[in-house]
Structures are given as structure tokens and as C-alpha cells.
mmCIF file of C-alpha atoms and ligand atoms in Angstrom:
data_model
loop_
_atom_site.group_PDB
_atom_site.id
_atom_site.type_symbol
_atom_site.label_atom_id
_atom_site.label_comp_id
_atom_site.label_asym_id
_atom_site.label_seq_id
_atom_site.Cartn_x
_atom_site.Cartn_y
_atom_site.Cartn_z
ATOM 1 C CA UNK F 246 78.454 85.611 123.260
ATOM 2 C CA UNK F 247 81.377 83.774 121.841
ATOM 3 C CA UNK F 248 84.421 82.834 123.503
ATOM 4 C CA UNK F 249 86.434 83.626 120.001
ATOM 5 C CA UNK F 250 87.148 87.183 120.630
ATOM 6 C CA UNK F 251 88.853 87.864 117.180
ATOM 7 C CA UNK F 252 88.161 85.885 114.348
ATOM 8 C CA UNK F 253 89.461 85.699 110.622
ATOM 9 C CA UNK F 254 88.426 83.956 107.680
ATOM 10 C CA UNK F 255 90.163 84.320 104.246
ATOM 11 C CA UNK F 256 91.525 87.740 104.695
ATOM 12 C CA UNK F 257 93.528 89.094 101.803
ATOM 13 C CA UNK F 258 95.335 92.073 101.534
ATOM 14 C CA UNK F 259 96.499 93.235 98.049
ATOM 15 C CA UNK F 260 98.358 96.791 98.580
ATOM 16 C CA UNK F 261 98.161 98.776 94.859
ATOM 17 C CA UNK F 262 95.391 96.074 93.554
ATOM 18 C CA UNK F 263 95.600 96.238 89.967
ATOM 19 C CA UNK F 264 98.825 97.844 89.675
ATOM 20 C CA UNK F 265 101.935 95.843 88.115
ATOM 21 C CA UNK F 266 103.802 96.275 91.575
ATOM 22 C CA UNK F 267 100.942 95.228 93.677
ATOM 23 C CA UNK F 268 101.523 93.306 96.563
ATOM 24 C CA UNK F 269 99.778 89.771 98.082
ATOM 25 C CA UNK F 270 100.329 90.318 101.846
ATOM 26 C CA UNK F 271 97.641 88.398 102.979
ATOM 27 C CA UNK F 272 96.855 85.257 101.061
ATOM 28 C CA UNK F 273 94.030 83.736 102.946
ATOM 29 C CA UNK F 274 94.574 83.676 106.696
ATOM 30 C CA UNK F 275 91.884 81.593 108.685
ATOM 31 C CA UNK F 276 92.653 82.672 112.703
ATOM 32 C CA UNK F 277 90.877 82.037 116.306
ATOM 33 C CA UNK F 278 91.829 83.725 118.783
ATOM 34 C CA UNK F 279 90.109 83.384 122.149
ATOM 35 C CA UNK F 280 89.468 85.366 124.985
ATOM 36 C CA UNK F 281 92.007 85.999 127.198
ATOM 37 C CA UNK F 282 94.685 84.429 125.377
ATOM 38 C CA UNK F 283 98.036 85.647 125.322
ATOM 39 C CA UNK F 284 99.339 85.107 121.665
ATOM 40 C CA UNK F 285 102.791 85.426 119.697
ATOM 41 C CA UNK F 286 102.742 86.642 116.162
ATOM 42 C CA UNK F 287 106.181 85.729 114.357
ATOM 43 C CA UNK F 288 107.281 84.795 110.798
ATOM 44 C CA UNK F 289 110.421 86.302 108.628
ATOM 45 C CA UNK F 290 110.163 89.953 107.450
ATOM 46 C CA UNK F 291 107.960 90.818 105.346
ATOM 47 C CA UNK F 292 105.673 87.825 105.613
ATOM 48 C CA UNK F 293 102.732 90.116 106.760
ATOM 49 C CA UNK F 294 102.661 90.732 110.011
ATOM 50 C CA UNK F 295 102.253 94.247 110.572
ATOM 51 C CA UNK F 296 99.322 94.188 107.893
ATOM 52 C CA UNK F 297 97.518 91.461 109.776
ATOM 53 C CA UNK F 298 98.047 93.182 113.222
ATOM 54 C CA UNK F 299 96.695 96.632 111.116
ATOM 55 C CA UNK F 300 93.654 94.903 110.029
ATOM 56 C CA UNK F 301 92.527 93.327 113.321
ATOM 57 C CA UNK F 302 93.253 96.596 114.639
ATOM 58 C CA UNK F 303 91.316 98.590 112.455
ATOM 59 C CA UNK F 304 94.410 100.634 111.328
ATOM 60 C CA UNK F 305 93.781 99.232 107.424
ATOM 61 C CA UNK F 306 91.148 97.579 105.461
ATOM 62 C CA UNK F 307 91.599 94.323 103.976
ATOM 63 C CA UNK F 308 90.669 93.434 100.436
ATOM 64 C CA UNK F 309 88.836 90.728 100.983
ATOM 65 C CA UNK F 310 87.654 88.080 103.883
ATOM 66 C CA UNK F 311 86.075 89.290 107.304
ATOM 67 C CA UNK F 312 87.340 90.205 110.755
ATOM 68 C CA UNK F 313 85.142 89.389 113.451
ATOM 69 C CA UNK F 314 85.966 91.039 117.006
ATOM 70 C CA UNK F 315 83.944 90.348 119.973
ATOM 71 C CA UNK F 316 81.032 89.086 117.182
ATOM 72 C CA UNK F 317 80.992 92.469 115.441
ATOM 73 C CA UNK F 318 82.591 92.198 111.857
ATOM 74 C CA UNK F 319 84.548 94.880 111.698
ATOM 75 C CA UNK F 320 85.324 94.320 107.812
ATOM 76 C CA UNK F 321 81.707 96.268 107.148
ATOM 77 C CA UNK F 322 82.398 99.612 109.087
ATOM 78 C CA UNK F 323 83.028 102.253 107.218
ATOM 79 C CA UNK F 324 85.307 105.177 108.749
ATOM 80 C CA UNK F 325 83.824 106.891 111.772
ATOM 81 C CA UNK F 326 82.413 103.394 113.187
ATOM 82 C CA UNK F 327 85.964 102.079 112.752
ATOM 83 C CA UNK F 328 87.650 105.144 114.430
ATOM 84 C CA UNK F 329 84.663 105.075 117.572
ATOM 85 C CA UNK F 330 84.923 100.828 117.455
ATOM 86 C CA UNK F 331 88.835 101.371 117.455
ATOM 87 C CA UNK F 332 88.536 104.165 120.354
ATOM 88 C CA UNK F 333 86.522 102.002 122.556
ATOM 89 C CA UNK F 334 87.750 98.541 122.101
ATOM 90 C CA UNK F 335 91.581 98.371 120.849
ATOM 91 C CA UNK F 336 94.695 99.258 122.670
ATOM 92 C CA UNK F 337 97.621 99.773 120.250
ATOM 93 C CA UNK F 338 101.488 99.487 121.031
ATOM 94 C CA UNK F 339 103.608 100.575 118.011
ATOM 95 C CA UNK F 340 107.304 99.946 118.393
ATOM 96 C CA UNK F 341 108.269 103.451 117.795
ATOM 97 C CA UNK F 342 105.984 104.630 120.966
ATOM 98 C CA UNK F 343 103.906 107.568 119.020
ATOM 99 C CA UNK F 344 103.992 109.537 121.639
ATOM 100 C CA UNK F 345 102.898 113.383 120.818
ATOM 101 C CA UNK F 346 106.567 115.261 121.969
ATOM 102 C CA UNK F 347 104.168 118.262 122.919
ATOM 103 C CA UNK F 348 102.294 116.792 125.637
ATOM 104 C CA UNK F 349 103.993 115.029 128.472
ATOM 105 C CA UNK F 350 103.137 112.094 129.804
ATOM 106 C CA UNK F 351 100.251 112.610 131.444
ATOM 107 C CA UNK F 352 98.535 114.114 128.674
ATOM 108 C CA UNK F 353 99.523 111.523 126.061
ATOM 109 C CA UNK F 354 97.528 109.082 128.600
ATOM 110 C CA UNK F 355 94.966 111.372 128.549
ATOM 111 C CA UNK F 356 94.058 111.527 125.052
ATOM 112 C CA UNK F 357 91.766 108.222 124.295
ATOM 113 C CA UNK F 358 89.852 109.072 127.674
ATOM 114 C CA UNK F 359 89.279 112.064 126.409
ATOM 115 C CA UNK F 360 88.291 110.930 123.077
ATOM 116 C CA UNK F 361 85.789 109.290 124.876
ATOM 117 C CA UNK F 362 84.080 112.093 125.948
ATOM 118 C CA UNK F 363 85.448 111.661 129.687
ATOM 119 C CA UNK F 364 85.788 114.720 132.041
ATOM 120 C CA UNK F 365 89.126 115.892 132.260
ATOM 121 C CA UNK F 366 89.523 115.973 135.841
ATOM 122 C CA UNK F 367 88.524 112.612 135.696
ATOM 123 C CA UNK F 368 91.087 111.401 132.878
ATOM 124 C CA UNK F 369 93.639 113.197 134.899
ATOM 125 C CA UNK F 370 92.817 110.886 137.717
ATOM 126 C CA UNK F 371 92.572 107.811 135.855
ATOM 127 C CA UNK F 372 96.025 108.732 133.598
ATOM 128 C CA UNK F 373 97.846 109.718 137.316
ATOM 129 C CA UNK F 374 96.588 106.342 138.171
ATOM 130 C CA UNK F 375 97.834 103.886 135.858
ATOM 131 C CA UNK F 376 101.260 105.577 135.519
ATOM 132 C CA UNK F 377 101.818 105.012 139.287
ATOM 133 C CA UNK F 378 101.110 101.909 138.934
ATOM 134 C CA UNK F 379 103.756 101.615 135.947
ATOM 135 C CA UNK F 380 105.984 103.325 137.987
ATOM 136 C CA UNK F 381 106.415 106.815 136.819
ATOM 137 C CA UNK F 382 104.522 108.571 139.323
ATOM 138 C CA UNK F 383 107.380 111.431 139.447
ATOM 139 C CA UNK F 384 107.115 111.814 135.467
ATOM 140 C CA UNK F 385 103.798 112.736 135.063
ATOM 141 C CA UNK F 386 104.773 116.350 133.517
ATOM 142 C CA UNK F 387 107.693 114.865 131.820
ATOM 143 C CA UNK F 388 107.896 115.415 127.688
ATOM 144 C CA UNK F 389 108.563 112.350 125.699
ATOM 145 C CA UNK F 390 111.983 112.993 124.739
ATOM 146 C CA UNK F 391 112.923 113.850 128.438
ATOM 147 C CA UNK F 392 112.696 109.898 128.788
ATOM 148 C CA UNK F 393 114.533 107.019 128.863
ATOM 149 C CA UNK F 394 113.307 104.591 126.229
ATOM 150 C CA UNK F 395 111.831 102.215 128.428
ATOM 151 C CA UNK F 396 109.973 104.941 130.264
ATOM 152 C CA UNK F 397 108.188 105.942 127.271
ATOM 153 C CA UNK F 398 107.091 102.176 126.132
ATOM 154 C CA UNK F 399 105.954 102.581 129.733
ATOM 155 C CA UNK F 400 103.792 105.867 128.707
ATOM 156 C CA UNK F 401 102.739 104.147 125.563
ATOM 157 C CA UNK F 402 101.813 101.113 126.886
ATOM 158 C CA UNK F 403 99.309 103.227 129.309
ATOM 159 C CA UNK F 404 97.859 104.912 127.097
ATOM 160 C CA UNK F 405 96.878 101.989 125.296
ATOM 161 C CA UNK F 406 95.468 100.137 128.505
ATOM 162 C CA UNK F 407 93.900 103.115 130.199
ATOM 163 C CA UNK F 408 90.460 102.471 128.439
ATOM 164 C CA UNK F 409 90.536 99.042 129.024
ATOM 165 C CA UNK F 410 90.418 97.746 125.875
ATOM 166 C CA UNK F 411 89.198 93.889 125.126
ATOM 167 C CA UNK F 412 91.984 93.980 122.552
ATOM 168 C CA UNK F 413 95.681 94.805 123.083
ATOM 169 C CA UNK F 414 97.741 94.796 120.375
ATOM 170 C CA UNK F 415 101.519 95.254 120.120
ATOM 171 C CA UNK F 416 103.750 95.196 116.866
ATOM 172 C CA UNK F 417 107.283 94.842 118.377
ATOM 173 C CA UNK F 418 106.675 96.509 121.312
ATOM 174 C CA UNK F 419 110.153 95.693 122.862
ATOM 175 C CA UNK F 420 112.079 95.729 119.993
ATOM 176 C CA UNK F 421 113.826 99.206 120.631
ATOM 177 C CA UNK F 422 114.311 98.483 124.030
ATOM 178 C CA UNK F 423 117.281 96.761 125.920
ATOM 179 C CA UNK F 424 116.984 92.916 127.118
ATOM 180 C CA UNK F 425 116.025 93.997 131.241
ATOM 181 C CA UNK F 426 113.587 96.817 129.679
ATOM 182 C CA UNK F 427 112.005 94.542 127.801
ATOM 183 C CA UNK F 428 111.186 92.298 130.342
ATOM 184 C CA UNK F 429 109.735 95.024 132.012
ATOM 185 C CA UNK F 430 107.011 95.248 129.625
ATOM 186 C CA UNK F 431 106.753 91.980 129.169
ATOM 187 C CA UNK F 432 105.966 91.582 132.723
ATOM 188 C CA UNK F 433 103.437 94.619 132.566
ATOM 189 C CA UNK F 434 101.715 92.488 129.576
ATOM 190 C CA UNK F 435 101.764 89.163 131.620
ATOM 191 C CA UNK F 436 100.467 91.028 134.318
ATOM 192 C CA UNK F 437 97.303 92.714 132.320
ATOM 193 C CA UNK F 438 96.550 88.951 130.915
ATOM 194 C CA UNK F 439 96.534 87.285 134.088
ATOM 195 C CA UNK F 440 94.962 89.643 136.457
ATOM 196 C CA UNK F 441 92.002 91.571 134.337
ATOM 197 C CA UNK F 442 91.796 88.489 131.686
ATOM 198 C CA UNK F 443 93.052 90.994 128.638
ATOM 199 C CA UNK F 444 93.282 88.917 125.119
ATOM 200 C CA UNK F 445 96.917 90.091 123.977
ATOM 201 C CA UNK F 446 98.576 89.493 120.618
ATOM 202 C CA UNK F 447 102.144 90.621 120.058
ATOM 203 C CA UNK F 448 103.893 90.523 116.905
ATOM 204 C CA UNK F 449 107.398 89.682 117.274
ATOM 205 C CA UNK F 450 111.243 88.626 116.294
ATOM 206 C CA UNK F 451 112.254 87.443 120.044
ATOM 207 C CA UNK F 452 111.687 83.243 120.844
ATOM 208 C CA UNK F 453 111.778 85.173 124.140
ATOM 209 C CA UNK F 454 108.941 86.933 123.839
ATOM 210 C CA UNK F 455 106.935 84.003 122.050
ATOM 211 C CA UNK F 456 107.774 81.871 124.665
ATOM 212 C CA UNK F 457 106.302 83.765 127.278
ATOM 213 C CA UNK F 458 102.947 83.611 125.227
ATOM 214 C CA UNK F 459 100.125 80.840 125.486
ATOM 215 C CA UNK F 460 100.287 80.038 121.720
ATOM 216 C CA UNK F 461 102.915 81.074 118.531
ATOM 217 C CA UNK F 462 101.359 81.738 115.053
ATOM 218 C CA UNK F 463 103.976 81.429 112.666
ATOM 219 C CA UNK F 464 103.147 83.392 109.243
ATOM 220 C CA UNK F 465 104.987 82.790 105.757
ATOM 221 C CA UNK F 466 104.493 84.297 102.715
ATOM 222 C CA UNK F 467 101.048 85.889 103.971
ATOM 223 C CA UNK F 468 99.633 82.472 105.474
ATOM 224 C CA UNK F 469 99.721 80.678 108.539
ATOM 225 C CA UNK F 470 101.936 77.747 108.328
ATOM 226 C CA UNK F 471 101.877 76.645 112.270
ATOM 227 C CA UNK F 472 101.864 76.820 115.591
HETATM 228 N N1 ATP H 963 101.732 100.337 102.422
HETATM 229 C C1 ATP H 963 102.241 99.362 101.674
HETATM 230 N N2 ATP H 963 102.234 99.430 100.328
HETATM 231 C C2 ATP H 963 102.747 98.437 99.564
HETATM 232 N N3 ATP H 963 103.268 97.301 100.056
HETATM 233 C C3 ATP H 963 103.307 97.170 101.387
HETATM 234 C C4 ATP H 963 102.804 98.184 102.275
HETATM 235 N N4 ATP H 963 102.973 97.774 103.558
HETATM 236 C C5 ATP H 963 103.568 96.575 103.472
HETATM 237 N N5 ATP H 963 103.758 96.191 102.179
HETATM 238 C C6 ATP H 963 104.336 94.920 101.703
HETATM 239 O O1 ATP H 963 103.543 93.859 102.218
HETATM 240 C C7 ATP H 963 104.356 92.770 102.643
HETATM 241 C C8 ATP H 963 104.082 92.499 104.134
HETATM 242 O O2 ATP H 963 104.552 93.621 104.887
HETATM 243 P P1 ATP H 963 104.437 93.692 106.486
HETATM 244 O O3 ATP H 963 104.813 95.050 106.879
HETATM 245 O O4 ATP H 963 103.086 93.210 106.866
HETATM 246 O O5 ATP H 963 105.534 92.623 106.918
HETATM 247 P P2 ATP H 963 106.049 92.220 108.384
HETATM 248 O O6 ATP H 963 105.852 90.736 108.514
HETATM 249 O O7 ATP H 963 105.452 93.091 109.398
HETATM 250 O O8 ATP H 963 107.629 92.487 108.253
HETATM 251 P P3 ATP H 963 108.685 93.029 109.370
HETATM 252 O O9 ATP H 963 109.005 91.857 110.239
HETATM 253 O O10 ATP H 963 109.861 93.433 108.538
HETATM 254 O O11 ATP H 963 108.054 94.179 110.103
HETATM 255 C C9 ATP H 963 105.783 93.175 102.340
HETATM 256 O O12 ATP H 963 106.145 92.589 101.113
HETATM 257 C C10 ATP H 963 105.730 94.678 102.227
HETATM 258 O O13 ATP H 963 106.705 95.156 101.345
HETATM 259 MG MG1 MG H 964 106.220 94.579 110.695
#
């Protein structure tokens, strides 16, 4: 068992290969990340963030290079071993939430326990749970849009630690939210790293939020150019 628990090595992503207005988002990017580590993903718009965060979280293929997580390439899988890999090993924050509006809260915590083929008494239990612990104990039958903001990151975010996923992944998860909302999460983050060992990696615009990270990758241009 490696401590690396995400690896990449050359990874390219060409979007419309072979068409005159394809696009080089990834050109090469070598990345370790280890367990447990907290880690910052920033780098001007456009320089291919949101692809790279896709790839390592099995949302998108690349075109070439390999993505190792936990040891397993994950580059190889074809479509139903990504979506069962994804199920059982990634947690996914979008910045947009993506909650379903026709479930309330509850439910939308539900649904990857489910997925997993878990009892629905028991994912009841287990969603109750972790959104006491978040703090919305008296919201549990509460739709989507009948929160603030915040309160759905808060939903989100559950629903993409319920599992317990080795990976957590967040592209701007703050970045609709207010400055004392955001810390919020960011202290619900901190607080998964520290206390259950959770490898994190957050794509973001804030210094704040890099800051509060163990490392900073900075991408440009669909490389790496620091840390
Ligand atoms: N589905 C797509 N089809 C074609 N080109 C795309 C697609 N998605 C992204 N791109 C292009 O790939 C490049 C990298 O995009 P990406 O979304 O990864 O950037 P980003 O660093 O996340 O930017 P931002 O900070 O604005 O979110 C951009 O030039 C973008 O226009
Ligand atoms: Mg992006």
C-alpha cells in the first residue's frame, strides 16, 4: 500500500481532438498527492482546473497519461467500474450544490448510501446523523430551495462525506457563499482532515482558502508551474 493516494503522470486532456477548435487543457501534469493531505488547487481561469479535478474524480476521461487512486489506475475503467469506483471512493462538492429540488435534505444525503445498496432505514439513520452533526438537525425535511445558501453547501457537503470517501473533492466549494459561511465549511473540511485523516483537494480563487491548506498547486496554461 502506498502512501500516494492519487497520482498523475502526463495527463492530457484535448476536448474536440482533431477538430480545428480543439482545446489543450491538460498539457502534461505530473502530481503526488498523499494521504491525508489537505491540498489547494489555484491558477487563473481557464488554466484547467475543473478538468483536472473531473479527471481525478472520475467525472471525465483524459486523453492521455494515467490516474492512479489508492494504486488502482483509474484511467483503464471503462463506465460502470468508474461509476461503482466513483460511488464508493469519491466525495464530490460542486460549487453550484446539485442538490435534487425534489427531495429534501435528508433524502439528497440519502442517495449515495443508497446507491450502495444500504437499507433505507439504515441510510436514514446515517443521513439524520451527519446533518446533526452539521447542524441542521431541524431541516431534515427541508427542500433545497427552502435554504439559505450556506445550509445547502452544508447538505451538499454531507452527502459527499456520508460514505466516507478516501477522496474529497471540491471545485469552489465556497465560492457562492458569503465570507463567515465560508468559513463554515472550511472549518467542516479542516475538521474531516484532521479528525478521520480524509485526503482533501479544493480547487480555488481565495489565498484564504489556500492558505488554510497543507500545500498550493498552482496550474498555468494546463501545467503545474509551483507550489
Ligand atoms: N467541455 C469542454 N469542451 C471544450 N473546451 C472545454 C470544455 N471544458 C473546458 N474547456 C476548456 O478547457 C480549458 C480549461 O477549462 P477549465 O474549466 O478546466 O478551467 P478552470 O481552470 O476550471 O477555469 P475557472 O477558474 O474559470 O473555473 C478552457 O480553455 C476551457 O475553455
Ligand atoms: Mg473551473
Amino acid at each position: 500500500m502506498t502512501d500516494d493516494i492519487l497520482i498523475l503522470e502526463d495527463l492530457h486532456k484535448i476536448y474536440g481532438e482533431g477538430t480545428p477548435n480543439s482545446v489543450h487543457a491538460l498539457r502534461g501534469i505530473n502530481l503526488k498527492i498523499k494521504r491525508g493531505e489537505m491540498v489547494a488547487i489555484m491558477g487563473p481561469s481557464g488554466c484547467g482546473k475543473t478538468t483536472m479535478l473531473n479527471i481525478c474524480g472520475g467525472l471525465d476521461i483524459p486523453t492521455s497519461g494515467s490516474v492512479k487512486i489508492n494504486g488502482v489506475d483509474i484511467s483503464t475503467y471503462n463506465d460502470t467500474q468508474m461509476t461503482n469506483f466513483r460511488r464508493d471512493n469519491i466525495g464530490y462538492v460542486f460549487q453550484l450544490f446539485n442538490l435534487f429540488d425534489y427531495m429534501n435534505a435528508q433524502e439528497n444525503v440519502m442517495i449515495p448510501l443508497l446507491a450502495q445498496g444500504m437499507s433505507y432505514s439504515e441510510a436514514t439513520r446515517r443521513a439524520t446523523m451527519i446533518l446533526r452533526e452539521v447542524g441542521l438537525g431541524d431541516r431534515l425535511y427541508q427542500a433545497p430551495s427552502e435554504l439559505s445558501g450556506g445550509q445547502q453547501q452544508r447538505v451538499a457537503v454531507s452527502r459527499a462525506l456520508v460514505t466516507h470517501p478516501v477522496l474529497i473533492m471540491g471545485d469552489e466549494p465556497t465560492g457562492d457563499l458569503d465570507s463567515i459561511t465560508s468559513e463554515d465549511i472550511m472549518d467542516m473540511f479542516r475538521r474531516i482532515n484532521t479528525d478521520n485523516n480524509q485526503t482533501l483537494i479544493l480547487v480555488t480563487h481565495s489565498k484564504w482558502i489556500g492558505d488554510q491548506c497543507d500545500r498550493i498547486i498552482y496550474l498555468r496554461d494546463g501545467r503545474v508551474v509551483g507550489e
